mmCIF file of N, CA and C in Angstrom:
data_model
loop_
_atom_site.group_PDB
_atom_site.id
_atom_site.type_symbol
_atom_site.label_atom_id
_atom_site.label_comp_id
_atom_site.label_asym_id
_atom_site.label_seq_id
_atom_site.Cartn_x
_atom_site.Cartn_y
_atom_site.Cartn_z
ATOM 1 N N UNK Z 191 -30.513 19.388 -6.769
ATOM 2 C CA UNK Z 191 -29.289 18.887 -5.707
ATOM 3 C C UNK Z 191 -29.482 19.736 -4.553
ATOM 4 N N UNK Z 192 -29.473 19.140 -3.433
ATOM 5 C CA UNK Z 192 -29.752 19.842 -2.247
ATOM 6 C C UNK Z 192 -28.568 20.473 -1.697
ATOM 7 N N UNK Z 193 -28.588 21.264 -0.644
ATOM 8 C CA UNK Z 193 -27.522 22.187 -0.270
ATOM 9 C C UNK Z 193 -26.296 21.575 0.270
ATOM 10 N N UNK Z 194 -26.559 20.490 1.102
ATOM 11 C CA UNK Z 194 -25.763 19.500 1.840
ATOM 12 C C UNK Z 194 -24.865 18.657 0.468
ATOM 13 N N UNK Z 195 -25.451 18.134 -0.313
ATOM 14 C CA UNK Z 195 -24.846 17.504 -1.409
ATOM 15 C C UNK Z 195 -23.975 18.441 -2.337
ATOM 16 N N UNK Z 196 -24.326 19.633 -2.365
ATOM 17 C CA UNK Z 196 -23.610 20.685 -3.089
ATOM 18 C C UNK Z 196 -22.223 21.086 -2.342
ATOM 19 N N UNK Z 197 -22.498 21.163 -1.057
ATOM 20 C CA UNK Z 197 -21.192 21.317 -0.123
ATOM 21 C C UNK Z 197 -20.243 20.026 -0.387
ATOM 22 N N UNK Z 198 -20.809 18.783 -0.358
ATOM 23 C CA UNK Z 198 -20.088 17.760 -0.420
ATOM 24 C C UNK Z 198 -19.284 17.653 -1.674
ATOM 25 N N UNK Z 199 -19.941 17.898 -2.837
ATOM 26 C CA UNK Z 199 -19.148 18.101 -4.109
ATOM 27 C C UNK Z 199 -18.149 19.035 -4.274
ATOM 28 N N UNK Z 200 -18.356 20.132 -3.643
ATOM 29 C CA UNK Z 200 -17.285 21.226 -3.495
ATOM 30 C C UNK Z 200 -16.311 20.825 -2.737
ATOM 31 N N UNK Z 201 -16.360 20.064 -1.705
ATOM 32 C CA UNK Z 201 -15.311 19.574 -0.868
ATOM 33 C C UNK Z 201 -14.563 18.563 -1.538
ATOM 34 N N UNK Z 202 -15.264 17.693 -2.187
ATOM 35 C CA UNK Z 202 -14.591 16.771 -3.010
ATOM 36 C C UNK Z 202 -13.659 17.389 -4.045
ATOM 37 N N UNK Z 203 -14.390 18.280 -4.777
ATOM 38 C CA UNK Z 203 -13.542 19.087 -5.928
ATOM 39 C C UNK Z 203 -12.224 19.577 -5.213
ATOM 40 N N UNK Z 204 -12.349 20.241 -4.218
ATOM 41 C CA UNK Z 204 -11.351 21.022 -3.579
ATOM 42 C C UNK Z 204 -10.251 19.729 -3.176
ATOM 43 N N UNK Z 205 -10.593 18.755 -2.495
ATOM 44 C CA UNK Z 205 -9.552 17.721 -2.274
ATOM 45 C C UNK Z 205 -9.045 17.081 -3.481
ATOM 46 N N UNK Z 206 -9.637 17.022 -4.681
ATOM 47 C CA UNK Z 206 -9.366 16.443 -5.777
ATOM 48 C C UNK Z 206 -8.202 17.508 -6.461
ATOM 49 N N UNK Z 207 -8.344 18.740 -6.334
ATOM 50 C CA UNK Z 207 -7.309 19.814 -6.715
ATOM 51 C C UNK Z 207 -6.209 19.642 -5.909
ATOM 52 N N UNK Z 208 -6.311 19.681 -4.614
ATOM 53 C CA UNK Z 208 -5.142 19.381 -3.713
ATOM 54 C C UNK Z 208 -4.192 18.256 -4.035
ATOM 55 N N UNK Z 209 -5.058 17.017 -4.235
ATOM 56 C CA UNK Z 209 -4.299 15.840 -4.499
ATOM 57 C C UNK Z 209 -3.378 15.902 -5.975
ATOM 58 N N UNK Z 210 -4.149 16.545 -7.050
ATOM 59 C CA UNK Z 210 -3.620 16.785 -8.156
ATOM 60 C C UNK Z 210 -2.056 17.659 -8.240
ATOM 61 N N UNK Z 211 -2.350 18.794 -7.437
ATOM 62 C CA UNK Z 211 -1.316 19.652 -7.318
ATOM 63 C C UNK Z 211 -0.173 19.160 -6.473
ATOM 64 N N UNK Z 212 -0.423 18.142 -5.481
ATOM 65 C CA UNK Z 212 0.576 17.781 -4.690
ATOM 66 C C UNK Z 212 1.112 16.573 -5.483
ATOM 67 N N UNK Z 213 0.576 15.835 -6.371
ATOM 68 C CA UNK Z 213 1.341 15.018 -7.364
ATOM 69 C C UNK Z 213 2.204 15.588 -8.340
ATOM 70 N N UNK Z 214 1.890 16.662 -8.604
ATOM 71 C CA UNK Z 214 2.373 17.645 -9.548
ATOM 72 C C UNK Z 214 3.937 18.033 -9.037
ATOM 73 N N UNK Z 215 3.855 18.392 -7.720
ATOM 74 C CA UNK Z 215 4.860 18.774 -6.942
ATOM 75 C C UNK Z 215 5.938 17.528 -6.573
ATOM 76 N N UNK Z 216 5.348 16.336 -6.383
ATOM 77 C CA UNK Z 216 6.177 15.317 -6.156
ATOM 78 C C UNK Z 216 6.732 14.603 -7.346
ATOM 79 N N UNK Z 217 6.320 14.952 -8.498
ATOM 80 C CA UNK Z 217 6.975 14.526 -9.686
ATOM 81 C C UNK Z 217 7.800 15.372 -10.361
ATOM 82 N N UNK Z 218 8.209 16.414 -9.682
ATOM 83 C CA UNK Z 218 9.050 17.463 -10.367
ATOM 84 C C UNK Z 218 10.422 16.856 -10.638
ATOM 85 N N UNK Z 219 11.150 17.378 -11.733
ATOM 86 C CA UNK Z 219 12.402 17.039 -11.967
ATOM 87 C C UNK Z 219 13.491 16.917 -10.799
ATOM 88 N N UNK Z 220 14.293 16.039 -10.631
ATOM 89 C CA UNK Z 220 15.495 15.931 -9.907
ATOM 90 C C UNK Z 220 16.443 16.816 -10.446
ATOM 91 N N UNK Z 221 17.441 17.725 -9.612
ATOM 92 C CA UNK Z 221 18.603 18.389 -10.293
ATOM 93 C C UNK Z 221 19.585 17.635 -11.249
ATOM 94 N N UNK Z 222 20.074 18.008 -12.096
ATOM 95 C CA UNK Z 222 20.993 17.259 -12.895
ATOM 96 C C UNK Z 222 22.116 16.614 -12.170
ATOM 97 N N UNK Z 223 22.597 17.226 -11.210
ATOM 98 C CA UNK Z 223 23.717 16.798 -10.634
ATOM 99 C C UNK Z 223 23.397 15.556 -9.667
ATOM 100 N N UNK Z 224 22.228 15.086 -9.495
ATOM 101 C CA UNK Z 224 21.865 14.025 -8.645
ATOM 102 C C UNK Z 224 22.022 12.559 -9.563
ATOM 103 N N UNK Z 225 22.119 12.702 -10.685
ATOM 104 C CA UNK Z 225 22.454 11.609 -11.557
ATOM 105 C C UNK Z 225 21.578 10.397 -11.444
ATOM 106 N N UNK Z 226 21.945 9.385 -12.272
ATOM 107 C CA UNK Z 226 20.976 8.030 -12.121
ATOM 108 C C UNK Z 226 21.118 7.269 -11.120
ATOM 109 N N UNK Z 227 20.151 6.568 -10.541
ATOM 110 C CA UNK Z 227 20.151 5.671 -9.455
ATOM 111 C C UNK Z 227 20.964 4.376 -9.895
ATOM 112 N N UNK Z 228 21.658 3.934 -8.919
ATOM 113 C CA UNK Z 228 22.520 2.681 -9.444
ATOM 114 C C UNK Z 228 21.537 1.580 -9.362
ATOM 115 N N UNK Z 229 22.261 0.409 -9.997
ATOM 116 C CA UNK Z 229 21.531 -0.888 -10.070
ATOM 117 C C UNK Z 229 21.224 -1.552 -8.570
ATOM 118 N N UNK Z 230 22.418 -1.411 -7.737
ATOM 119 C CA UNK Z 230 22.061 -1.886 -6.398
ATOM 120 C C UNK Z 230 21.014 -1.159 -5.610
ATOM 121 N N UNK Z 231 20.759 0.228 -6.028
ATOM 122 C CA UNK Z 231 19.717 0.848 -5.372
ATOM 123 C C UNK Z 231 18.312 0.256 -5.733
ATOM 124 N N UNK Z 232 18.263 0.182 -7.134
ATOM 125 C CA UNK Z 232 16.782 -0.485 -7.423
ATOM 126 C C UNK Z 232 16.692 -1.963 -7.011
ATOM 127 N N UNK Z 233 17.910 -2.670 -6.755
ATOM 128 C CA UNK Z 233 17.777 -3.953 -6.390
ATOM 129 C C UNK Z 233 17.204 -4.129 -4.985
ATOM 130 N N UNK Z 234 17.773 -3.108 -4.346
ATOM 131 C CA UNK Z 234 17.297 -2.954 -2.595
ATOM 132 C C UNK Z 234 15.988 -2.569 -2.665
ATOM 133 N N UNK Z 235 15.486 -1.623 -3.405
ATOM 134 C CA UNK Z 235 14.007 -1.195 -3.433
ATOM 135 C C UNK Z 235 12.964 -2.462 -3.766
ATOM 136 N N UNK Z 236 13.502 -2.920 -4.958
ATOM 137 C CA UNK Z 236 12.541 -4.117 -5.261
ATOM 138 C C UNK Z 236 12.549 -5.255 -4.381
ATOM 139 N N UNK Z 237 13.714 -5.455 -3.632
ATOM 140 C CA UNK Z 237 13.787 -6.476 -2.540
ATOM 141 C C UNK Z 237 12.791 -6.062 -1.384
ATOM 142 N N UNK Z 238 12.920 -4.862 -0.933
ATOM 143 C CA UNK Z 238 12.051 -4.472 0.149
ATOM 144 C C UNK Z 238 10.562 -4.680 -0.273
ATOM 145 N N UNK Z 239 10.154 -4.053 -1.325
ATOM 146 C CA UNK Z 239 8.969 -4.421 -1.874
ATOM 147 C C UNK Z 239 8.564 -5.892 -2.018
ATOM 148 N N UNK Z 240 9.278 -6.685 -2.383
ATOM 149 C CA UNK Z 240 9.163 -8.016 -2.459
ATOM 150 C C UNK Z 240 9.000 -8.780 -1.128
ATOM 151 N N UNK Z 241 9.620 -8.236 -0.301
ATOM 152 C CA UNK Z 241 9.641 -8.723 1.151
ATOM 153 C C UNK Z 241 8.357 -8.248 1.777
ATOM 154 N N UNK Z 242 7.793 -7.417 1.552
ATOM 155 C CA UNK Z 242 6.497 -6.844 2.169
ATOM 156 C C UNK Z 242 5.285 -7.917 1.538
ATOM 157 N N UNK Z 243 5.602 -8.227 0.225
ATOM 158 C CA UNK Z 243 4.458 -9.097 -0.541
ATOM 159 C C UNK Z 243 4.633 -10.257 0.059
ATOM 160 N N UNK Z 244 5.638 -10.713 0.209
ATOM 161 C CA UNK Z 244 5.879 -12.380 0.817
ATOM 162 C C UNK Z 244 5.380 -12.422 2.096
ATOM 163 N N UNK Z 245 5.738 -11.291 2.986
ATOM 164 C CA UNK Z 245 5.334 -11.143 4.451
ATOM 165 C C UNK Z 245 3.671 -11.134 4.475
ATOM 166 N N UNK Z 246 3.074 -10.491 3.435
ATOM 167 C CA UNK Z 246 1.711 -10.354 3.483
ATOM 168 C C UNK Z 246 1.063 -11.679 3.262
ATOM 169 N N UNK Z 247 1.734 -12.431 2.203
ATOM 170 C CA UNK Z 247 1.117 -13.645 1.739
ATOM 171 C C UNK Z 247 1.435 -14.669 2.849
ATOM 172 N N UNK Z 248 2.609 -14.737 3.567
ATOM 173 C CA UNK Z 248 2.720 -15.680 4.586
ATOM 174 C C UNK Z 248 1.899 -15.482 5.658
ATOM 175 N N UNK Z 249 1.393 -14.400 6.066
ATOM 176 C CA UNK Z 249 0.323 -14.057 7.006
ATOM 177 C C UNK Z 249 -0.879 -14.687 6.628
ATOM 178 N N UNK Z 250 -1.368 -14.375 5.484
ATOM 179 C CA UNK Z 250 -2.652 -14.949 5.145
ATOM 180 C C UNK Z 250 -2.462 -16.670 4.971
ATOM 181 N N UNK Z 251 -1.383 -17.127 4.472
ATOM 182 C CA UNK Z 251 -1.314 -18.715 4.411
ATOM 183 C C UNK Z 251 -1.320 -19.101 5.960
ATOM 184 N N UNK Z 252 -0.444 -18.517 6.745
ATOM 185 C CA UNK Z 252 -0.327 -18.911 8.200
ATOM 186 C C UNK Z 252 -1.750 -18.779 8.998
ATOM 187 N N UNK Z 253 -2.744 -17.778 8.480
ATOM 188 C CA UNK Z 253 -3.901 -17.853 9.296
ATOM 189 C C UNK Z 253 -4.720 -18.989 8.585
ATOM 190 N N UNK Z 254 -4.628 -19.353 7.309
ATOM 191 C CA UNK Z 254 -5.537 -20.336 6.845
ATOM 192 C C UNK Z 254 -5.094 -21.733 7.564
ATOM 193 N N UNK Z 255 -3.871 -21.889 7.503
ATOM 194 C CA UNK Z 255 -3.280 -23.177 8.287
ATOM 195 C C UNK Z 255 -3.549 -23.232 9.745
ATOM 196 N N UNK Z 256 -3.454 -22.008 10.406
ATOM 197 C CA UNK Z 256 -3.824 -22.027 11.954
ATOM 198 C C UNK Z 256 -5.379 -22.184 12.360
ATOM 199 N N UNK Z 257 -6.111 -21.825 11.386
ATOM 200 C CA UNK Z 257 -7.626 -21.875 11.700
ATOM 201 C C UNK Z 257 -8.374 -23.082 11.126
ATOM 202 N N UNK Z 258 -7.553 -23.975 10.627
ATOM 203 C CA UNK Z 258 -8.314 -25.247 9.941
ATOM 204 C C UNK Z 258 -9.132 -25.902 11.041
ATOM 205 N N UNK Z 259 -8.739 -26.014 12.251
ATOM 206 C CA UNK Z 259 -9.535 -26.914 13.225
ATOM 207 C C UNK Z 259 -10.628 -25.981 13.832
ATOM 208 N N UNK Z 260 -10.824 -24.655 13.493
ATOM 209 C CA UNK Z 260 -11.735 -23.889 14.119
ATOM 210 C C UNK Z 260 -13.102 -24.000 13.596
ATOM 211 N N UNK Z 261 -14.064 -23.805 14.400
ATOM 212 C CA UNK Z 261 -15.389 -23.679 13.762
ATOM 213 C C UNK Z 261 -15.442 -22.447 12.732
ATOM 214 N N UNK Z 262 -16.352 -22.578 11.845
ATOM 215 C CA UNK Z 262 -16.516 -21.389 10.899
ATOM 216 C C UNK Z 262 -16.965 -20.171 11.371
ATOM 217 N N UNK Z 263 -17.679 -20.251 12.534
ATOM 218 C CA UNK Z 263 -18.054 -18.845 13.118
ATOM 219 C C UNK Z 263 -16.788 -18.041 13.765
ATOM 220 N N UNK Z 264 -15.656 -18.818 14.063
ATOM 221 C CA UNK Z 264 -14.536 -18.119 14.539
ATOM 222 C C UNK Z 264 -13.465 -18.068 13.464
ATOM 223 N N UNK Z 265 -13.509 -19.009 12.420
ATOM 224 C CA UNK Z 265 -12.649 -18.977 11.474
ATOM 225 C C UNK Z 265 -12.830 -17.748 10.323
ATOM 226 N N UNK Z 266 -14.017 -17.622 10.075
ATOM 227 C CA UNK Z 266 -14.382 -16.547 9.139
ATOM 228 C C UNK Z 266 -13.693 -14.951 9.427
ATOM 229 N N UNK Z 267 -14.145 -14.676 10.675
ATOM 230 C CA UNK Z 267 -13.588 -13.336 11.174
ATOM 231 C C UNK Z 267 -12.020 -13.457 11.212
ATOM 232 N N UNK Z 268 -11.387 -14.388 11.632
ATOM 233 C CA UNK Z 268 -9.963 -14.556 11.705
ATOM 234 C C UNK Z 268 -9.543 -14.398 10.187
ATOM 235 N N UNK Z 269 -9.950 -15.009 9.248
ATOM 236 C CA UNK Z 269 -9.410 -15.007 7.954
ATOM 237 C C UNK Z 269 -9.713 -13.698 7.141
ATOM 238 N N UNK Z 270 -10.772 -12.861 7.434
ATOM 239 C CA UNK Z 270 -11.021 -11.461 7.127
ATOM 240 C C UNK Z 270 -9.912 -10.696 7.633
ATOM 241 N N UNK Z 271 -9.782 -10.818 8.989
ATOM 242 C CA UNK Z 271 -8.515 -9.966 9.528
ATOM 243 C C UNK Z 271 -7.230 -10.239 8.879
ATOM 244 N N UNK Z 272 -6.992 -11.664 8.656
ATOM 245 C CA UNK Z 272 -5.658 -11.750 8.014
ATOM 246 C C UNK Z 272 -5.495 -11.288 6.670
ATOM 247 N N UNK Z 273 -6.732 -11.309 5.941
ATOM 248 C CA UNK Z 273 -6.704 -10.782 4.545
ATOM 249 C C UNK Z 273 -6.516 -9.277 4.603
ATOM 250 N N UNK Z 274 -7.007 -8.564 5.689
ATOM 251 C CA UNK Z 274 -6.937 -7.032 5.783
ATOM 252 C C UNK Z 274 -5.455 -6.843 6.143
ATOM 253 N N UNK Z 275 -4.775 -7.650 6.960
ATOM 254 C CA UNK Z 275 -3.331 -7.446 7.319
ATOM 255 C C UNK Z 275 -2.361 -7.626 6.120
ATOM 256 N N UNK Z 276 -2.870 -8.745 5.399
ATOM 257 C CA UNK Z 276 -2.144 -8.888 4.130
ATOM 258 C C UNK Z 276 -2.216 -7.780 3.238
ATOM 259 N N UNK Z 277 -3.271 -7.205 2.741
ATOM 260 C CA UNK Z 277 -3.456 -6.048 2.109
ATOM 261 C C UNK Z 277 -2.770 -4.840 2.616
ATOM 262 N N UNK Z 278 -2.483 -4.632 3.880
ATOM 263 C CA UNK Z 278 -2.240 -3.709 4.701
ATOM 264 C C UNK Z 278 -0.708 -3.718 4.423
ATOM 265 N N UNK Z 279 -0.184 -4.811 4.466
ATOM 266 C CA UNK Z 279 1.326 -5.259 4.404
ATOM 267 C C UNK Z 279 1.760 -4.840 2.991
ATOM 268 N N UNK Z 280 1.071 -5.263 2.039
ATOM 269 C CA UNK Z 280 1.158 -4.819 0.385
ATOM 270 C C UNK Z 280 1.148 -3.372 0.279
ATOM 271 N N UNK Z 281 0.072 -2.578 0.821
ATOM 272 C CA UNK Z 281 0.155 -1.264 0.721
ATOM 273 C C UNK Z 281 1.329 -0.382 1.237
ATOM 274 N N UNK Z 282 1.731 -0.982 2.572
ATOM 275 C CA UNK Z 282 2.805 -0.452 3.236
ATOM 276 C C UNK Z 282 3.960 -0.639 2.507
ATOM 277 N N UNK Z 283 4.279 -1.814 1.909
ATOM 278 C CA UNK Z 283 5.403 -1.965 1.075
ATOM 279 C C UNK Z 283 5.450 -1.285 -0.177
ATOM 280 N N UNK Z 284 4.127 -1.003 -0.831
ATOM 281 C CA UNK Z 284 4.424 0.028 -1.884
ATOM 282 C C UNK Z 284 4.774 1.228 -1.506
ATOM 283 N N UNK Z 285 4.013 1.783 -0.208
ATOM 284 C CA UNK Z 285 4.497 3.202 0.004
ATOM 285 C C UNK Z 285 5.986 3.319 0.366
ATOM 286 N N UNK Z 286 6.466 2.345 1.226
ATOM 287 C CA UNK Z 286 7.926 2.240 1.400
ATOM 288 C C UNK Z 286 8.667 2.430 0.140
ATOM 289 N N UNK Z 287 8.389 1.520 -0.778
ATOM 290 C CA UNK Z 287 9.170 1.594 -2.134
ATOM 291 C C UNK Z 287 8.971 2.815 -2.935
ATOM 292 N N UNK Z 288 7.796 3.457 -2.966
ATOM 293 C CA UNK Z 288 7.560 4.664 -3.720
ATOM 294 C C UNK Z 288 8.429 5.854 -2.873
ATOM 295 N N UNK Z 289 8.128 5.854 -1.556
ATOM 296 C CA UNK Z 289 8.618 6.992 -0.956
ATOM 297 C C UNK Z 289 10.224 6.691 -0.648
ATOM 298 N N UNK Z 290 10.717 5.825 -0.555
ATOM 299 C CA UNK Z 290 12.180 5.552 -0.297
ATOM 300 C C UNK Z 290 13.103 5.315 -1.455
ATOM 301 N N UNK Z 291 12.367 4.811 -2.663
ATOM 302 C CA UNK Z 291 13.063 4.296 -3.849
ATOM 303 C C UNK Z 291 12.766 5.083 -4.980
ATOM 304 N N UNK Z 292 11.536 5.539 -5.274
ATOM 305 C CA UNK Z 292 11.060 5.953 -6.350
ATOM 306 C C UNK Z 292 11.145 7.684 -6.308
ATOM 307 N N UNK Z 293 10.787 8.138 -5.362
ATOM 308 C CA UNK Z 293 10.532 9.680 -5.224
ATOM 309 C C UNK Z 293 11.635 10.224 -4.730
ATOM 310 N N UNK Z 294 12.823 9.697 -4.682
ATOM 311 C CA UNK Z 294 14.135 10.473 -4.183
ATOM 312 C C UNK Z 294 15.112 10.654 -5.332
ATOM 313 N N UNK Z 295 15.817 11.595 -5.284
ATOM 314 C CA UNK Z 295 16.711 11.904 -6.202
ATOM 315 C C UNK Z 295 17.863 11.271 -5.949
#
């Protein structure tokens, strides 16, 4: 193993240790006085998550419909961009759901 690949492995190992320790801090117990989250709170969280999923799907479907008359040389890059935006919307919705509704006391 060369010296540069050894450094790369050490950096990846350090990053992995930081991620694991960060996840351990993020999942610590809430204080007992915080209580359970209400059904309305969970309904709002799942609604926000679903909204982001539907928004991403609508973007992809809209791109397919909007580029039907385009030549394939122009259509393919636009559809790839729409797929990336759709996936970005889904990831953003997941992050909002986790940070705003799951990991709060």
